[in-house]
XYZ file of C-alpha atoms in Angstrom:
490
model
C -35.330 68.697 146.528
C -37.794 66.904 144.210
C -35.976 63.686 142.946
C -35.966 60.948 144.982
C -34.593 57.145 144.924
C -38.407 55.700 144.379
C -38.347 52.953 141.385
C -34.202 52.939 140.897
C -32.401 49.894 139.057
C -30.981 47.324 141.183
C -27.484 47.885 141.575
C -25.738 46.001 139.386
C -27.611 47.818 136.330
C -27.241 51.462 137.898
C -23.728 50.728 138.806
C -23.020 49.511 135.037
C -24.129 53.168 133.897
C -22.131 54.901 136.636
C -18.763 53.498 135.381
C -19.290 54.620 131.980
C -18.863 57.998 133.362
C -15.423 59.239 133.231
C -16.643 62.603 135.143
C -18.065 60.601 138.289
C -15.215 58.847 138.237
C -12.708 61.403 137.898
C -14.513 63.630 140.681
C -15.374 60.497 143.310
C -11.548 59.380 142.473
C -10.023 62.109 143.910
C -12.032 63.294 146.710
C -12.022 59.630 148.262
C -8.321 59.595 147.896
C -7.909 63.120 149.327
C -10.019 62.268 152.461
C -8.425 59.008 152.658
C -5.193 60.011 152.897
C -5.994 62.860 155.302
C -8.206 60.225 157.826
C -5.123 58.294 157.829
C -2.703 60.752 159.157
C -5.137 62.090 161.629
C -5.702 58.686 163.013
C -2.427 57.836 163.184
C -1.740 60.662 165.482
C -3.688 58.984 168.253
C -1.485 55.879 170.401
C -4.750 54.858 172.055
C -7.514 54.934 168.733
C -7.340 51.162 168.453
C -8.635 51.438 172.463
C -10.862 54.261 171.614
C -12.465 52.535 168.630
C -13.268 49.191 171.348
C -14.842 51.831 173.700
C -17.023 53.274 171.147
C -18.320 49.624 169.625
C -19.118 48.836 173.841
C -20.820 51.938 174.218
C -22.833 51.718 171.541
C -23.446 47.971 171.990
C -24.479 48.505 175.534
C -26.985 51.485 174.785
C -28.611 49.013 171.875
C -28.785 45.926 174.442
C -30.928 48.629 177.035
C -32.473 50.878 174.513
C -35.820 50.997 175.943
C -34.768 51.888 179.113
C -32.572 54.900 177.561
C -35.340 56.262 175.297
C -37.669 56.451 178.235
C -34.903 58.260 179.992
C -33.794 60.672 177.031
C -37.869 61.616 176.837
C -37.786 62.536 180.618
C -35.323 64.714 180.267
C -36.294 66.288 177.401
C -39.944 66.892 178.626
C -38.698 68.130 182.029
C -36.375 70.726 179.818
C -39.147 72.325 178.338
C -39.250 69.914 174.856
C -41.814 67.963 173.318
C -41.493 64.614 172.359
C -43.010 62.701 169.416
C -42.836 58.985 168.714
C -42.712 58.269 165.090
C -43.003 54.271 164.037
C -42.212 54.736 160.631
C -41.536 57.788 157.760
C -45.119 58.647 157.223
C -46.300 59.197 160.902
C -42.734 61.561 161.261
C -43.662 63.393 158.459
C -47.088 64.100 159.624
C -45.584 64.842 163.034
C -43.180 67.160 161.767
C -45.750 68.801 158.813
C -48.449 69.343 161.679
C -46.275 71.101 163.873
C -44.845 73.522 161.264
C -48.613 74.527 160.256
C -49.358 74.739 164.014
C -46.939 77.724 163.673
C -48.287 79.232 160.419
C -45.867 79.351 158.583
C -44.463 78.229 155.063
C -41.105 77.938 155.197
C -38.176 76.230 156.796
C -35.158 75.990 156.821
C -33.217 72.685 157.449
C -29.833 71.648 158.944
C -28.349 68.560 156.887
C -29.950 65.285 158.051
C -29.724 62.367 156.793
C -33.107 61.469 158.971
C -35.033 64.125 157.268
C -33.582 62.325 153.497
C -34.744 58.483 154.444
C -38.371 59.902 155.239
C -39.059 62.349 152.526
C -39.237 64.726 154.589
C -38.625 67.815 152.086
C -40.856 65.866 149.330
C -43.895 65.231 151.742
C -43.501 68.898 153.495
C -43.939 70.042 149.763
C -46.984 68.530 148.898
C -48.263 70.771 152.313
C -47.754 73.737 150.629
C -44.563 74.056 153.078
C -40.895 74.650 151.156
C -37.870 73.571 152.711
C -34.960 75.038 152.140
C -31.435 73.193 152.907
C -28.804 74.793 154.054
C -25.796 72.945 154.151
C -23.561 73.796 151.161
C -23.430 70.305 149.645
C -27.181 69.644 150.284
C -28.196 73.032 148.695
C -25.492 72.263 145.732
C -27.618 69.325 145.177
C -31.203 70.885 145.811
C -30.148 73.593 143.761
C -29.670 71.028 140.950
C -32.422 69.156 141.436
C -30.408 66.390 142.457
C -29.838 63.468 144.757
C -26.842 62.789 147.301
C -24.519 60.718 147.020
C -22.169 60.408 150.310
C -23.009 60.381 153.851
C -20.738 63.400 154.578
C -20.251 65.022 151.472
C -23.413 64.951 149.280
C -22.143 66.742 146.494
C -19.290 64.883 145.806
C -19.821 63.666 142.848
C -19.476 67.361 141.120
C -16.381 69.584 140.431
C -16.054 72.822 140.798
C -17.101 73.962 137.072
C -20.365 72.356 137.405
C -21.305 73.614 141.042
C -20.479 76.988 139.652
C -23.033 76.164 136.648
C -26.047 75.163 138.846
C -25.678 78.350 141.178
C -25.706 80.670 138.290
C -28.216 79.190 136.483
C -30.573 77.600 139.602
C -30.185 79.830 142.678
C -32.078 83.096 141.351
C -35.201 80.387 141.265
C -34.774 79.676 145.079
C -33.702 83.317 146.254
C -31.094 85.458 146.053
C -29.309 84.784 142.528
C -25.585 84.345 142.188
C -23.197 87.338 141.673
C -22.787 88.205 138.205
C -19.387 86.880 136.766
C -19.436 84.037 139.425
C -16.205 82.036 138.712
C -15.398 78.371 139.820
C -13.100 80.051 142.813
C -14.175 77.883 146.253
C -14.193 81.066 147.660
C -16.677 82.761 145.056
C -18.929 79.641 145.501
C -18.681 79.699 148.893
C -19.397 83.890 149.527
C -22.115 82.804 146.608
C -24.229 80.303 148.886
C -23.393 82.782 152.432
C -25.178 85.579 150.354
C -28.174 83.518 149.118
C -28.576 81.284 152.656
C -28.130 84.720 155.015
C -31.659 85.902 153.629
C -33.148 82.821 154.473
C -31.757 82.534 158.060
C -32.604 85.585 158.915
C -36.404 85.248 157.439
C -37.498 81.600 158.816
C -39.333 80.998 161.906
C -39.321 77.343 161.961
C -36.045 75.278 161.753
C -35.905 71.397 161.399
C -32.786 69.266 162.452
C -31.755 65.847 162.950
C -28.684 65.087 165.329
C -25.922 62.913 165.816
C -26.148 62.272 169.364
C -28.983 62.690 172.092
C -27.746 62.472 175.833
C -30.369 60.473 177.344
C -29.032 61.619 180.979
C -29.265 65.557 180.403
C -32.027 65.406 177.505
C -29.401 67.095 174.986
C -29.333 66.597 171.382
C -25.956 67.400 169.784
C -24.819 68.588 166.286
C -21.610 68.526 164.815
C -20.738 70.373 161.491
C -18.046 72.035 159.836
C -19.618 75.230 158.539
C -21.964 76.672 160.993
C -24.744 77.153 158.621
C -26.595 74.457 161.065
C -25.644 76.497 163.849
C -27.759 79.244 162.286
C -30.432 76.971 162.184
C -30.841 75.628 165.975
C -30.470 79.112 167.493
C -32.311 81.964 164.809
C -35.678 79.997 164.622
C -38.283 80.551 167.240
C -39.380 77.073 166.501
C -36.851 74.049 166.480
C -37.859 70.079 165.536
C -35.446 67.644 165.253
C -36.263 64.297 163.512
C -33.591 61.648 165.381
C -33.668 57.733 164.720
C -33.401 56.029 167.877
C -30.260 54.339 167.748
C -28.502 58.186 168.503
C -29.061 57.878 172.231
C -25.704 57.504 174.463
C -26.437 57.134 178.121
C -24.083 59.730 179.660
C -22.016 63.130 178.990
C -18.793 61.074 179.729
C -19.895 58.457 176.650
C -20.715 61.340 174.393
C -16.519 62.270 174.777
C -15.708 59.243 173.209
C -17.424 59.729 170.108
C -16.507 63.477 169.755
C -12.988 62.057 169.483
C -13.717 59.590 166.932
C -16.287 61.102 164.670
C -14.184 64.076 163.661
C -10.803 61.896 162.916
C -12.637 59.860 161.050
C -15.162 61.613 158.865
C -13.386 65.165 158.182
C -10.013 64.240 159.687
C -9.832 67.038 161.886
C -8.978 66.586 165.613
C -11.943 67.561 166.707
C -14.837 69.260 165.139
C -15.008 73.228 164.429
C -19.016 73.900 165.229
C -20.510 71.555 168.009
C -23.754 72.421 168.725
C -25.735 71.134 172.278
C -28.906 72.272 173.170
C -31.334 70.683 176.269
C -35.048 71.396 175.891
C -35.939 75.611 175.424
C -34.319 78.894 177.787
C -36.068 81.758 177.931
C -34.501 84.519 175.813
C -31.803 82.194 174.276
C -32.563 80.412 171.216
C -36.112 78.760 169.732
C -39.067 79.320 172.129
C -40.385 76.018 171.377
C -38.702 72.715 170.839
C -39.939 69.083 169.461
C -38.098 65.861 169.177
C -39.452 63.058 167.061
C -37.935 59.969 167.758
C -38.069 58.005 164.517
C -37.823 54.220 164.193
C -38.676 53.411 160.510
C -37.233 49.957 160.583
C -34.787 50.263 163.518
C -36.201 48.218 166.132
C -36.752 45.407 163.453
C -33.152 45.451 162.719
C -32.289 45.483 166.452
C -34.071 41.955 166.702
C -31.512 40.483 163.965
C -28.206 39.659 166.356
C -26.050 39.924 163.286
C -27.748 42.526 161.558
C -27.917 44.612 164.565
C -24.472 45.846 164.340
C -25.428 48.605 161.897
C -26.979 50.612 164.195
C -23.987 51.794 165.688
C -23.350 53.755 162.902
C -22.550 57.079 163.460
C -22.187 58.456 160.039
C -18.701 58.995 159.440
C -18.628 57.788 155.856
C -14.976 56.507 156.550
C -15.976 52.896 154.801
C -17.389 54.703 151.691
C -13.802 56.505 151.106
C -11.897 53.337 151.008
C -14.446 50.735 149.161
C -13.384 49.916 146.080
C -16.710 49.789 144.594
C -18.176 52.903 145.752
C -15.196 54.434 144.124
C -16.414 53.210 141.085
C -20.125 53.494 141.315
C -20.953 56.390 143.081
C -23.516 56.969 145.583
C -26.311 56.751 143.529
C -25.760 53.749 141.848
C -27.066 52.034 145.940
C -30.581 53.832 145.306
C -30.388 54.452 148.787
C -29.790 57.698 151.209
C -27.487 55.783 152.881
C -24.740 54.788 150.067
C -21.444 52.730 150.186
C -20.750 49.876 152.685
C -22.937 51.066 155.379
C -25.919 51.757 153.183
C -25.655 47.714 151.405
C -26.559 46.969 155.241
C -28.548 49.091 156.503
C -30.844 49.988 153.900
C -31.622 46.135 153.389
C -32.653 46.070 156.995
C -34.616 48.985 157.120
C -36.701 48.760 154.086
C -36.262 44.657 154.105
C -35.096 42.643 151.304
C -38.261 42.722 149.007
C -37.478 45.164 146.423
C -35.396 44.590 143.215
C -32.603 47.554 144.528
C -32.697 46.535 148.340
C -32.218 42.274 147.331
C -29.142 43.658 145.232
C -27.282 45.811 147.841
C -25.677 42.489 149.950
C -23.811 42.070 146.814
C -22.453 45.439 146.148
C -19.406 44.491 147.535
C -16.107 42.659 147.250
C -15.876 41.569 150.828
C -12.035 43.152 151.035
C -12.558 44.305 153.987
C -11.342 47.638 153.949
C -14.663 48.550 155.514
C -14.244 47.406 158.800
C -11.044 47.959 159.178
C -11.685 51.971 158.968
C -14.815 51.328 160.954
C -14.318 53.517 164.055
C -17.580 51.197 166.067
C -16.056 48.463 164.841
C -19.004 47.396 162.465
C -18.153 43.612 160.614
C -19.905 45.138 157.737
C -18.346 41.652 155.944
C -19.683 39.650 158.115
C -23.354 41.330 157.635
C -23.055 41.582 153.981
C -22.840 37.503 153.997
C -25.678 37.189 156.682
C -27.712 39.447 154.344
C -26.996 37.464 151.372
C -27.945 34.326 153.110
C -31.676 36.095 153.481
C -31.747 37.171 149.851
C -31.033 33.311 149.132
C -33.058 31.783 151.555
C -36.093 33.863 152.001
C -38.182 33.165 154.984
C -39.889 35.466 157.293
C -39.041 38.793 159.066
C -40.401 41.110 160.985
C -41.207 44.370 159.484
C -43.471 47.418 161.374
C -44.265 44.521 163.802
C -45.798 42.513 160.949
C -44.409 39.105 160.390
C -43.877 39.820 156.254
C -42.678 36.348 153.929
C -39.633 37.525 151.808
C -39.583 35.559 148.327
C -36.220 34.264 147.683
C -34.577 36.537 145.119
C -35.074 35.370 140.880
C -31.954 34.506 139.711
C -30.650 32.517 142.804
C -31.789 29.049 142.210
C -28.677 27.848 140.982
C -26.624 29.234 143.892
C -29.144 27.734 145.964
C -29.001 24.223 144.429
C -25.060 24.494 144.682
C -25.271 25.017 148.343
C -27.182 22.725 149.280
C -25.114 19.720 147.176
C -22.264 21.363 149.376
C -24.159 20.920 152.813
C -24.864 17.531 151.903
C -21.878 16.525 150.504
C -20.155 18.326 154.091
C -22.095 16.278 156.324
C -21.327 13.008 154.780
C -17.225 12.291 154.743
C -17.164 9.528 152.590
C -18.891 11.409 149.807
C -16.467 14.366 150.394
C -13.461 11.951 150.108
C -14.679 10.076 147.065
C -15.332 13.837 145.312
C -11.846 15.186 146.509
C -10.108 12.587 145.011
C -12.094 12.167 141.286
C -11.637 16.077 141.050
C -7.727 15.409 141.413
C -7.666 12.339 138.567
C -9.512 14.253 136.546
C -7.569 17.786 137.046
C -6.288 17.893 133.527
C -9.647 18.020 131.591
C -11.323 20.474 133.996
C -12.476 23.717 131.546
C -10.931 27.532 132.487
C -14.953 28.594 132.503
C -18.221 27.210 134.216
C -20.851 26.582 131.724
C -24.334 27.705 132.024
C -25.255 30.118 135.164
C -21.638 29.525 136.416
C -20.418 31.674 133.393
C -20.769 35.067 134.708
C -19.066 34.270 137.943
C -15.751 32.314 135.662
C -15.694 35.615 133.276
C -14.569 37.771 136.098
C -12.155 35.419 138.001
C -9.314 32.398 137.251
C -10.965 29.031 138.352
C -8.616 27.803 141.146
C -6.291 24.718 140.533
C -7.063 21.324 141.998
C -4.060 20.164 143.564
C -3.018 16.709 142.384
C -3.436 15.298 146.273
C -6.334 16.329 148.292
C -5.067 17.462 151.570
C -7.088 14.330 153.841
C -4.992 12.193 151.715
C -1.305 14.187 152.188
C -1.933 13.874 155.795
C -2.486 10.006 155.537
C -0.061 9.870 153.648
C 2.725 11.034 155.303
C 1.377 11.764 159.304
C -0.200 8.139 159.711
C 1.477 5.775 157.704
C -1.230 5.421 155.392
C -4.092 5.020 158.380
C -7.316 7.208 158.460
């Protein structure tokens, strides 16, 4: 895949160009609704999945609170398994990891299980400029390598095309790669799907090296798990004689009996299936079954930075479901690429600011890609207040200050454009913290009710064009309560 999110607008600008697109809009519009509707009833199945969901947001919170002592534990097991473990501290050190041990074998091509690990390093991009090709094999991801595209959801990366065009790319793209598409290749989804089963067998069957991430690692047992719906990944972890799977840090659950929890609540609420139709574990290597050698790079690439923020930390429970991005509003709208980020829709305005920091023009923007319904964490199935981190991330956009990134203490600019939200919160915190001040201003706004304007002027405009200024009410309530609770005292 060649494109990549380097130099994107902010959002606001690539979100304005998304909308304009009846196509997007027509394709994201009903596949959110479809998987909406069919999370929903699948959920709603389950008595205990408001119990579940709690146990899943403890686990999770429990593993991040002793993470050190886990990862320590997970790289036991996986050494003592016959695995070899890699530390990577951010994308560039993985990719030479993962590039160094591919031309320790040889050879020149791999092929990849989806990962959305792989996608926030570059992994493909930097493998290329090695001389090594990478070939996906997931259907969505090779829809959109095939097309020389980016994704644009966390589960389904080609959502954002129909049927017609998919049908388009593979006849005129997938000769280029390998096997080309049958002749007379209609838009049928099972003519597209026999299409890519044709063109990926070739390649499964050829490649010695295979690269993964995972959704879970067992720190107890040393066992990395993937769950998919196709089996291509399956193909993947057991046909290559060499397996390396790139994992970020925050996958580790302690124990087997943790791991059940989450294989209940990923499947409801990413595919809406009761539970999921490939699950693949493997621990370390076994003679005569399956790759001969095995590496795990742990990757942290911001994560431990993001652990330190006790608000911001939340995120990392994530286990990719993309449940928030089918009900927000504004990813409906947008798209997945409008976030410039691998990691689109709710989760990706929080996480991406935290692991890339708040410096650039697209990552400053992403706290505000939202309109703070809600929705989000309601569908959350770890319980992540992605609200409530939105605001916190705001406040740092504002603010500025310092944070921590790679270790280095870096000084983050407070964004252009802000000054005047700025300057209005801090007349609010001082007019707050002194009551007399507050009373005096609650009462001239009610006398003077009648001449107040529908819009702000100035910098206040573009905030009035999009909503109805609210009323002042002809008694402040301080004085309503003295009025007619104390018999006029304060």
């Amino acid at each position: 895949m060649s494109g990549t999110y380097l130099g994107m607008p902010a959002f606001p600008a690539a979100a304005r160009e998304a909308v304009r697109d009846e196509t997007l809009r027509g394709n994201l519009r009903h596949a959110t609704h479809t998987i909406r509707a069919r999370r929903a009833k699948a959920v709603a199945e389950l008595d205990d999945w408001s119990r579940l969901r709690a146990a899943g947001k403890a686990v999770k919170d429990r593993t991040l609170r002793h993470l050190d002592r886990y990862l320590v534990q997970l790289e036991e097991a996986v050494t003592a398994a016959g695995g070899t473990v890699h530390w990577a501290a951010d994308a560039d050190e993985a990719n030479r990891i993962v590039a160094g041990v591919v031309k320790a074998t040889g050879e020149r091509e791999v092929v990849k299980v989806k990962s959305m690990a792989t996608q926030e390093i570059g992994l493909n991009e930097a493998l290329e400029a090695e001389g090594i090709r990478a070939y996906e094999t997931d259907l969505a991801e090779l829809i959109v390598q095939l097309g020389d595209d980016l994704p644009s959801h966390i589960l389904v990366p080609a959502i954002h095309r129909n049927r017609g065009e998919i049908r388009d790319i593979f006849t005129e793209r997938m000769g280029r790669w390998g096997r080309p598409a049958p002749e007379g290749l209609t838009d049928t989804p099972a003519e597209l799907a026999e299409a890519a089963r044709l063109h990926l067998r070739e390649k499964f069957l050829r490649a010695r090296v295979g690269i993964s991430g995972a959704n879970f690692m067992v720190a107890e047992t040393g066992t990395l798990v993937v769950v998919e719906s196709e089996g291509n990944g399956r193909m993947c972890l057991t046909l290559p004689e060499t397996l390396i799977s790139v994992v970020g840090i925050e996958k580790v659950v302690p124990t087997w009996r943790d791991l059940e929890v989450f294989l209940q609540l990923l499947p409801r609420s990413s595919t809406a299936e009761r539970m999921n139709p490939y699950t693949s574990m493997w621990t370390g290597t076994t003679d005569g079954d399956g790759p001969r050698a095995f590496h795990l790079v742990l990757l942290d690439n911001g994560r431990t930075d993001t652990l330190a923020d006790q608000v911001g930390r939340q995120a990392l429970r994530c286990i990719r479901c993309s449940a928030c991005l089918n009900v927000c509003p504004v990813y409906e709208r947008a798209g997945g690429h409008a976030y410039g980020s691998v990691y689109p829709g709710p989760i990706g305005a929080i996480l991406s600011p935290q692991l890339r920091g708040t410096g650039s023009e697209v990552d400053a923007s992403l706290p505000y890609a939202s309109t703070l319904c809600g929705a989000c964490y309601e569908v959350c199935p770890v319980a992540i207040d992605i609200p409530e981190v939105l605001v916190h991330l705001r406040e740092r956009v504002v603010e500025g200050g310092e944070v921590t990134r790679g270790g280095v203490r870096v000084t983050i600019r407070p964004a252009k454009g802000h000054a005047a939200e700025r300057l209005a919160m801090r007349a609010a915190r001082w007019t707050l913290d002194r009551p007399g001040a507050l009373r005096a201003g609650q009462r001239l706004a009610s006398r003077t009710r009648r001449i107040h304007p529908k819009r702000l002027p100035g910098p206040g405009r573009a905030w009035s064009d999009t909503r109805a200024l609210p009323e002042v009410p002809a008694e402040s309530f301080r004085d309503w309560w003295r009025r007619t609770r104390e018999g006029g005292g304060e």
